Every structure is written in structure tokens, then in C-alpha cells.
XYZ file of C-alpha atoms in Angstrom:
493
model
C 133.504 102.339 209.742
C 133.487 99.343 207.480
C 135.004 101.357 204.719
C 137.762 102.555 207.029
C 138.563 99.007 208.223
C 138.720 97.832 204.618
C 141.075 100.656 203.738
C 143.381 99.716 206.638
C 143.268 96.091 205.629
C 144.261 97.058 202.120
C 147.088 99.155 203.507
C 148.324 96.247 205.661
C 148.157 93.931 202.683
C 150.129 96.350 200.538
C 152.689 96.758 203.308
C 153.012 93.003 203.675
C 153.511 92.634 199.933
C 156.180 95.305 199.989
C 157.971 93.537 202.842
C 157.840 90.226 200.959
C 159.196 91.866 197.840
C 162.045 93.467 199.734
C 162.791 90.206 201.537
C 162.718 88.285 198.260
C 164.992 90.779 196.465
C 167.431 90.782 199.378
C 167.478 86.972 199.397
C 168.192 86.862 195.660
C 170.948 89.418 195.998
C 172.493 87.566 198.924
C 172.371 84.298 197.024
C 173.953 85.957 193.984
C 176.672 87.535 196.126
C 177.303 84.238 197.879
C 177.647 82.491 194.496
C 180.193 85.051 193.360
C 182.195 84.679 196.557
C 182.360 80.928 196.086
C 183.597 81.382 192.503
C 187.308 82.076 192.731
C 189.647 83.109 189.914
C 193.344 82.466 189.541
C 196.020 84.111 187.504
C 195.953 82.777 183.955
C 192.258 81.822 184.047
C 190.106 82.486 180.991
C 187.086 84.649 181.819
C 184.000 85.321 179.731
C 182.423 88.463 181.126
C 179.949 91.144 180.219
C 180.938 94.802 179.751
C 179.312 96.898 182.489
C 181.029 100.244 181.942
C 183.248 101.908 179.326
C 185.616 104.660 180.464
C 188.001 106.856 178.527
C 190.966 104.536 179.148
C 189.507 101.439 180.844
C 186.669 98.996 180.302
C 184.999 97.336 183.308
C 183.868 93.727 183.141
C 181.470 91.676 185.259
C 183.660 88.652 185.969
C 180.966 86.666 187.768
C 182.781 87.169 191.095
C 182.485 89.758 193.886
C 185.180 91.817 192.143
C 184.792 93.437 188.755
C 187.527 93.148 186.182
C 189.236 95.963 184.309
C 191.027 95.891 180.971
C 192.821 98.649 179.124
C 190.600 100.094 176.390
C 193.538 100.229 173.979
C 193.760 96.412 174.069
C 190.261 96.107 172.618
C 190.730 98.321 169.567
C 190.359 96.584 166.184
C 192.845 96.684 163.307
C 191.466 100.088 162.289
C 192.012 101.511 165.748
C 188.294 101.615 166.514
C 186.481 100.428 169.656
C 183.707 98.146 168.432
C 182.172 97.077 171.758
C 179.233 98.422 173.764
C 177.849 97.942 177.269
C 176.304 94.473 177.559
C 178.636 92.789 175.048
C 180.327 89.578 176.129
C 184.096 89.300 175.806
C 186.713 86.637 176.606
C 189.821 87.766 178.521
C 192.571 86.367 180.759
C 193.376 87.113 184.384
C 196.829 88.646 184.705
C 196.572 89.766 188.334
C 193.959 90.030 191.083
C 193.342 91.673 194.429
C 190.420 91.854 196.855
C 188.994 94.875 195.083
C 190.056 94.496 191.440
C 190.901 91.950 188.793
C 193.276 92.993 186.028
C 192.305 91.412 182.692
C 194.021 91.232 179.328
C 193.575 89.689 175.905
C 196.778 87.757 176.585
C 199.262 87.214 179.364
C 202.181 89.608 179.163
C 204.728 91.344 181.267
C 202.108 93.940 182.096
C 200.733 91.638 184.804
C 202.483 90.125 187.753
C 204.902 87.262 187.282
C 202.941 84.490 185.607
C 204.537 81.154 185.327
C 205.058 80.384 181.658
C 204.655 76.752 182.491
C 201.112 77.394 183.714
C 200.387 79.336 180.533
C 201.620 76.340 178.555
C 199.451 73.946 180.532
C 196.358 76.160 180.443
C 196.680 77.147 176.781
C 196.808 80.807 177.779
C 198.071 83.266 175.124
C 201.219 85.180 176.027
C 202.638 88.330 174.532
C 205.987 88.170 172.746
C 208.200 90.268 170.499
C 209.982 88.804 167.463
C 213.672 89.600 167.944
C 215.431 87.785 165.115
C 215.521 85.238 162.292
C 217.265 81.893 162.752
C 217.309 78.653 160.797
C 213.757 77.360 160.476
C 212.037 80.236 162.240
C 212.282 83.169 164.654
C 213.529 84.043 168.119
C 210.798 85.540 170.313
C 211.189 87.404 173.612
C 208.439 86.395 176.040
C 208.666 88.016 179.480
C 212.434 88.043 179.203
C 212.634 84.414 178.104
C 213.994 83.412 174.704
C 211.519 81.276 172.752
C 211.516 79.734 169.277
C 208.678 80.081 166.742
C 208.867 77.864 163.611
C 208.426 79.823 160.390
C 205.302 77.770 159.608
C 203.737 78.884 162.910
C 204.263 82.655 162.674
C 201.345 83.226 160.283
C 198.506 81.504 158.459
C 199.878 82.628 155.106
C 203.088 81.614 153.370
C 205.998 83.684 154.662
C 208.013 85.064 151.753
C 210.102 87.616 153.683
C 211.017 86.634 157.256
C 212.753 89.934 157.954
C 209.488 91.876 157.905
C 208.378 90.155 161.140
C 211.372 91.345 163.188
C 210.323 93.839 165.852
C 206.628 92.941 165.691
C 204.743 92.098 168.909
C 202.090 89.377 168.780
C 200.202 86.955 170.981
C 201.510 83.369 171.050
C 200.573 79.998 172.503
C 203.311 78.046 174.275
C 203.361 74.636 172.587
C 206.454 73.319 174.413
C 207.921 74.285 177.796
C 210.935 72.196 178.816
C 214.061 72.325 180.962
C 212.633 74.926 183.291
C 212.076 77.419 180.513
C 215.338 76.932 178.631
C 213.467 75.269 175.753
C 210.290 77.141 174.826
C 208.483 76.729 171.509
C 205.571 79.013 170.611
C 202.964 79.291 167.869
C 200.931 82.193 166.574
C 199.203 80.292 163.794
C 196.640 78.525 166.014
C 195.542 81.826 167.554
C 195.157 83.379 164.121
C 193.111 80.415 162.933
C 190.759 80.869 165.884
C 190.389 84.558 165.056
C 189.781 83.717 161.410
C 187.076 81.226 162.375
C 185.282 83.958 164.305
C 185.672 86.398 161.422
C 184.490 83.772 158.955
C 181.438 83.101 161.058
C 180.500 86.785 161.060
C 181.423 87.205 157.385
C 179.321 84.284 156.175
C 176.368 85.358 158.250
C 176.263 88.482 156.100
C 177.740 87.263 152.788
C 176.214 84.688 150.437
C 176.985 83.337 146.960
C 176.119 85.950 144.354
C 176.881 88.931 146.609
C 179.121 91.789 145.449
C 181.922 92.598 147.915
C 185.141 94.583 147.982
C 188.607 93.150 148.513
C 192.324 93.787 148.175
C 194.605 91.898 145.761
C 197.325 90.255 147.880
C 199.015 87.792 145.507
C 199.193 86.979 141.787
C 199.689 83.498 140.378
C 199.835 82.146 136.797
C 196.280 80.849 137.220
C 194.681 83.884 138.880
C 194.680 86.398 141.749
C 194.189 85.957 145.505
C 191.976 88.650 146.990
C 191.599 89.360 150.721
C 187.966 90.093 151.579
C 188.520 90.796 155.289
C 191.726 90.321 157.342
C 192.456 86.594 157.315
C 189.708 85.725 154.810
C 190.661 85.488 151.155
C 189.282 84.087 147.918
C 190.671 83.350 144.481
C 189.608 84.831 141.136
C 190.663 82.522 138.291
C 192.415 84.240 135.386
C 189.335 83.592 133.240
C 187.240 85.572 135.755
C 189.474 88.647 135.915
C 188.281 90.254 132.672
C 185.879 89.742 129.786
C 188.923 90.284 127.558
C 191.234 87.396 126.806
C 194.407 87.741 128.906
C 197.541 85.649 129.345
C 198.700 86.943 132.750
C 196.842 88.248 135.806
C 199.152 91.287 136.015
C 197.636 92.559 132.768
C 194.545 93.441 134.834
C 195.535 93.841 138.509
C 198.518 94.394 140.791
C 199.034 93.493 144.481
C 197.485 96.197 146.656
C 194.679 97.039 144.213
C 191.252 97.428 145.813
C 188.696 95.699 143.566
C 185.016 94.815 143.455
C 184.279 91.107 143.117
C 181.316 88.765 142.947
C 181.219 85.729 145.259
C 180.717 82.785 142.899
C 181.021 79.843 145.259
C 181.734 79.082 148.912
C 182.926 75.541 149.564
C 183.636 73.934 152.926
C 186.622 71.611 153.062
C 185.707 68.048 154.089
C 189.117 67.446 155.628
C 189.328 70.617 157.730
C 187.129 73.419 158.997
C 188.176 75.812 156.216
C 186.515 77.516 153.303
C 187.351 77.846 149.621
C 185.924 81.015 148.090
C 185.715 81.484 144.310
C 185.470 85.077 143.081
C 184.910 86.943 139.822
C 185.948 90.454 138.861
C 184.473 90.433 135.380
C 180.969 89.520 136.545
C 180.694 92.797 138.434
C 180.088 94.358 134.995
C 177.762 93.313 132.158
C 178.789 90.799 129.496
C 179.874 92.774 126.399
C 178.231 90.137 124.198
C 174.851 91.331 125.496
C 175.203 94.513 123.429
C 176.922 92.993 120.385
C 173.907 93.057 118.047
C 173.333 96.760 118.623
C 177.030 97.680 118.487
C 178.212 95.810 115.353
C 176.800 94.642 112.016
C 178.015 92.317 109.291
C 180.075 94.304 106.802
C 181.311 96.871 109.345
C 184.982 97.811 109.144
C 186.440 98.170 112.651
C 189.828 98.409 114.308
C 191.001 95.651 116.643
C 193.954 94.262 118.557
C 195.537 90.875 117.840
C 195.300 88.922 121.121
C 196.189 85.360 120.106
C 197.657 83.414 117.189
C 196.882 79.821 116.238
C 197.913 77.603 113.345
C 194.654 78.426 111.534
C 194.426 82.171 112.098
C 194.465 85.118 114.518
C 192.010 86.185 117.212
C 191.357 89.917 117.156
C 189.629 91.798 119.997
C 187.252 94.375 118.514
C 185.734 95.430 121.882
C 186.633 94.646 125.523
C 185.789 90.976 125.965
C 184.718 90.468 122.330
C 187.123 88.894 119.870
C 186.706 87.289 116.488
C 188.744 85.008 114.249
C 190.595 86.060 111.119
C 191.071 82.748 109.329
C 194.399 82.341 107.556
C 192.565 82.417 104.214
C 191.247 85.902 105.064
C 194.616 87.481 105.707
C 195.822 88.555 102.284
C 194.737 89.008 98.683
C 198.292 89.461 97.538
C 199.954 86.265 98.701
C 199.320 82.795 100.007
C 199.747 82.925 103.796
C 201.135 79.770 105.425
C 201.612 81.128 108.956
C 199.530 83.862 110.664
C 202.655 85.429 112.178
C 203.880 86.135 108.630
C 201.152 88.807 108.515
C 200.380 89.888 112.097
C 201.834 89.675 115.607
C 200.165 89.609 119.046
C 199.548 93.196 120.128
C 199.210 94.595 116.577
C 196.383 97.067 115.933
C 194.753 96.264 112.601
C 191.667 97.021 110.492
C 189.223 94.184 109.875
C 185.831 93.689 108.265
C 183.112 91.728 110.095
C 182.066 88.867 107.803
C 179.545 87.185 110.145
C 178.245 87.241 113.750
C 176.864 84.113 115.446
C 175.199 85.206 118.703
C 174.252 81.649 119.727
C 177.810 80.307 119.685
C 179.341 83.765 120.362
C 181.593 83.637 117.319
C 182.644 86.380 114.943
C 184.361 85.874 111.583
C 186.690 88.679 110.504
C 188.722 89.505 107.407
C 191.895 91.513 106.993
C 191.992 91.276 103.222
C 188.469 92.662 102.827
C 189.535 95.707 104.812
C 192.437 96.246 102.410
C 190.252 95.930 99.292
C 190.193 93.300 96.512
C 192.793 94.153 93.824
C 190.909 92.030 91.254
C 187.965 94.404 91.310
C 188.243 96.489 88.109
C 191.151 94.393 86.761
C 189.442 93.959 83.364
C 189.337 97.734 83.004
C 192.933 98.259 84.080
C 194.233 95.412 81.900
C 192.637 95.513 78.449
C 193.157 92.633 76.015
C 196.156 93.234 73.659
C 197.551 95.933 75.964
C 201.233 95.686 76.838
C 202.139 95.958 80.548
C 205.167 95.427 82.718
C 205.327 92.705 85.357
C 207.781 90.796 87.526
C 208.479 87.073 87.489
C 206.911 85.580 90.603
C 207.430 81.869 90.036
C 208.588 79.490 87.293
C 206.719 76.224 86.687
C 207.024 73.502 84.011
C 203.828 74.694 82.380
C 204.741 78.367 82.330
C 205.634 81.555 84.182
C 203.614 83.313 86.854
C 204.103 87.029 86.372
C 202.895 89.508 88.990
C 201.319 92.628 87.489
C 200.485 94.326 90.833
C 200.113 93.199 94.465
C 197.399 90.551 94.432
C 197.096 90.255 90.626
C 199.176 87.578 88.893
C 198.892 86.243 85.343
C 200.159 83.091 83.641
C 202.299 82.952 80.502
C 201.975 79.343 79.242
C 205.073 77.541 77.951
C 203.530 77.531 74.448
C 203.515 81.338 74.464
C 207.159 81.444 75.522
C 208.263 79.134 72.698
C 206.199 81.182 70.239
C 207.911 84.441 71.135
C 210.191 86.089 68.610
C 212.989 85.777 71.206
C 212.119 82.997 73.749
C 215.459 83.365 75.547
C 214.257 86.702 77.013
C 211.721 84.747 79.094
C 213.845 81.653 79.621
C 216.602 83.682 81.331
C 214.243 85.503 83.734
C 214.861 85.126 87.464
C 212.260 85.654 90.247
C 211.839 89.377 90.722
C 213.049 90.263 87.209
C 210.853 92.715 85.281
C 209.536 91.950 81.796
C 207.006 93.300 79.321
C 204.029 91.089 78.498
C 200.799 91.394 76.537
C 197.312 90.659 77.931
C 195.797 87.914 75.795
C 192.773 86.997 77.925
C 191.302 88.169 81.256
C 188.475 86.729 83.390
C 187.901 88.990 86.399
C 185.316 86.699 88.029
C 187.591 83.644 87.885
C 190.679 85.773 88.680
C 192.581 84.557 85.627
C 194.833 86.403 83.197
C 196.582 84.718 80.254
C 199.718 86.481 79.105
C 201.768 86.290 75.931
C 204.846 87.910 74.417
C 204.325 91.326 72.765
C 206.108 89.975 69.636
C 204.334 86.628 69.598
C 204.664 84.692 66.277
C 202.845 81.379 66.342
C 203.724 78.995 63.430
C 201.108 79.130 60.587
C 199.542 82.163 62.120
C 202.766 84.061 61.440
C 202.910 82.809 57.834
C 199.240 83.570 57.391
C 199.848 87.038 58.745
C 202.741 87.459 56.219
C 200.676 86.071 53.323
C 197.848 88.435 54.081
C 200.282 91.291 54.086
C 201.652 90.280 50.645
C 198.216 89.873 49.118
C 197.263 93.240 50.492
C 200.438 94.668 48.987
C 199.836 92.960 45.554
C 196.338 94.177 45.541
C 197.556 97.632 46.096
C 200.146 97.448 43.261
C 197.571 96.042 40.877
C 195.179 98.831 41.550
C 197.921 101.352 40.984
C 198.819 99.672 37.703
C 195.201 99.762 36.459
C 194.896 103.378 37.373
C 198.074 104.147 35.416
C 196.734 102.309 32.313
C 193.478 104.235 32.500
C 195.373 107.503 32.458
C 197.297 106.427 29.336
C 194.073 105.745 27.420
């Protein structure tokens, strides 16, 4: 019996607990319902609600009142036409109409709802929907619920407007910044709404993106100093011209064009002290390795390589021998055959040329190049080609007080001293020469190491040397006659 009584007691206790639970739950529900009833909404109110159901065409929202709200699903699609929300997400909307059973919500007030006083929208800061109908001085005409409004050109977008015509016919959400004369003077702005959207996008973007991250973007504008790249709609950064390529470039359009999709590295994110904006520095070139990292394995001193002239200076030319790697051809390394005073006398920007690597300095990232070494030194083997006492033909290159410079071949020039000219059998032949005139000369001396050749006239007769030469000839002749005479006398005996 005791056991049975205990069992009944337990049952009664359980029943009592169940009753309490039901009573408590009913009380909570009643209190919640009562709270919702006391919370009234009006047309134009901003509502932050939670999504409770997603249909094929409509999305239902818990408005915090006894009536749920409904918004067209198409209004909540993103710029890619995708629905990014799920049940439980919070969303901010505006009341466009209400009844006892349903509250119609929208992202902005528009003609889709019942007649909403534009003045109330102006006072409440409620977005309204409008269509750009034309371009006038200083801005645009906008149709808002049948009313003609004005939007200054500076307020139609967050970016600089280059072509106003492209906005005609577009429908956007606007804020009414001025409502006067019963609606005859309405001024609207889209810029503030866009800035709010950008702030939200920035918040999400910077929660995921940090300095040093690699991201993708679209080139939207080129400037002399670099390229502006949009990372997400409304969020852009700038890649300085020095960060577009490892190669040396003069203009951004050498690398990219507006509309190009590119990979970039986020170098720096700075917050403006004056306003709640960000400055994002980007780099395209740092998404790939530095070509200097492989220089030692790719090139050696003495290598002959082809390159492209990328820049001229007063002291030489910079030649790119690999993407992002250029070296200097000093003006003294441009020609064996002539004295170069200006680099552009030999090469021009854009020329493809052969060069020899003279030295590589990895620490300072400098390469010395030579054009003349790639062409070959004409003085090598000159002593073999120009033997002493050989007669060759040359052209007068330059006349000086101390003699004539006569070019024997490109890069090889000899000197005929004035003393050799005066000692020629016919000095006037040399005295009448003009630059470019050809003449025969004789090699008197050659020093290949010092790059010196002394020239003389083929019929050179120098004072006593000429007389001595004649005297020697006579003595040789007398000696010959005397020997003949002695031989003749011997025969007679």
C-alpha cells in the first residue's frame, strides 16, 4: 500500500509540474503577445526584423508586432542576382503599407506601397525609389512617385561622374535632403546611401582581408601615377605605377587596361583621420617572384644577351635583359668606332640590341652592360692586318695642327704627324685632303695594346736620310762598276 501511495504522490507531483509549466509558458506567450500589440508601426518606419520563412517569391519577417511582415524576394537579391539570406538572419526594411493581418515591407519607399507622404520620408530619413529622367545643369532630374526632384551631380554616386548620360533611365534609392513648397522643390541624394552600403561592405571585407593578403580586383581607372582597382563593389584601392610590374614602365596602360581582372597583393590599409574612409595600397608585381632572386643562376659575367632599351639618360642607356631586370650601358661602352656624345646617337627607346654583361652586383642590384663588346673590338689583330711598311688606303677623319687622323677601318684610326706630311715627295696631296677623302698611306709604327698607329707617306723623303739613301745607292753602283772593271782587266791578262 505504501508503494502505491508513493506512486500516486509522484503522479500528482508530475501532474502539478506539468500544469505549472503549461501555465508558465502560456503566461510568457501572453506577455509576448501583449508586448507586440502595444508596439505599433506606421508607414515609413524603419524595422529591423528576423527572417522567419523564405518562399519562392516572398520573404516573411518577424516585425516584433502581432503581424508578420512580407517583402518581395526579388528586392533582396544582390548585384549578382543571388539571394544571400537564410532563416534567422536579421534585416533592416521600411514599412510601405500595413493592415491588421499583414505588413508590407521594402528596402525603400516607392510607388509600390500606398501613398506615402514625401515630406514624412524627408523628415524620417527614409529612402525612396526614383528614376533618373534627364540631365540638367549641375545634375539630374529624378522622378519620385510622380514628383520631379533634382539630384546634384556630386550626389548621384560616390565616384567621379565622367559621363552623365549613362545614368539616364536608371532606377535607384534616394534620400530626400530638401522638401519645400509642398513638393515643388525636392532635392535628393544617392551618395549618402551608397556610403552607408560601402561602410557595411568595408566592415565585412576587412573582417576577412588583411595586409599581405592576395585578392582579385577589376581595373576601373588609369592615371599617370598608377591604376585604381575595385576589389568589391564600392571598395577600391590604388596600385602605384612602380607596383604594376617588375619591368620599368612609363605609363600604366603598358601593363593594364580598364576592365582587366587582375590579382593584387594588399600592401597597406590606412584609415583616414578626417573621415571614416580607408586608403588601400595594392601591388600587382608582388603577386609574382622578384626576377632578381634568380639572377645569379640565369646570367653570368661575360654572357652575350639580347635586350630592349627602356630608358635613356645623359650618361647612358638602360637595357632590360629580362622582365624586371635592366642594366646600364654607359656611354663609354657604346661604340669602338666613334666617340659617342649622346646615347640617342646610337640607340633609341624600344630598340632591341645585343649586349655583353660586364658585371653583376647582387647587393645593389646593378648590372653593367656593353654594346661595343658585343660588336667585337676592331683593334684585336690590328698588328697582323697592318704590317709595318705596308701601304694601305684610308680616309681623312679629322685635321689637326699636329697632323691628320686617317681612318683605316671602322674603329681603327692612325695619325700622320705634320713632320711626315712635310717630308712627303708631294706634300700638297695631303694638304688638300678634305674629311672623307681617300688617300694611300704607309704603316710606320703600330702598337696594338696602346691602340696607336703612326702613318707616313709611301714616298717619304726625310732630309739627310734621303741624301744618305742616294749616297748609298751611288756607292753601291760605284762598287759594282769597279768590280766589273777589275774582272775585265783580269780577262785581258
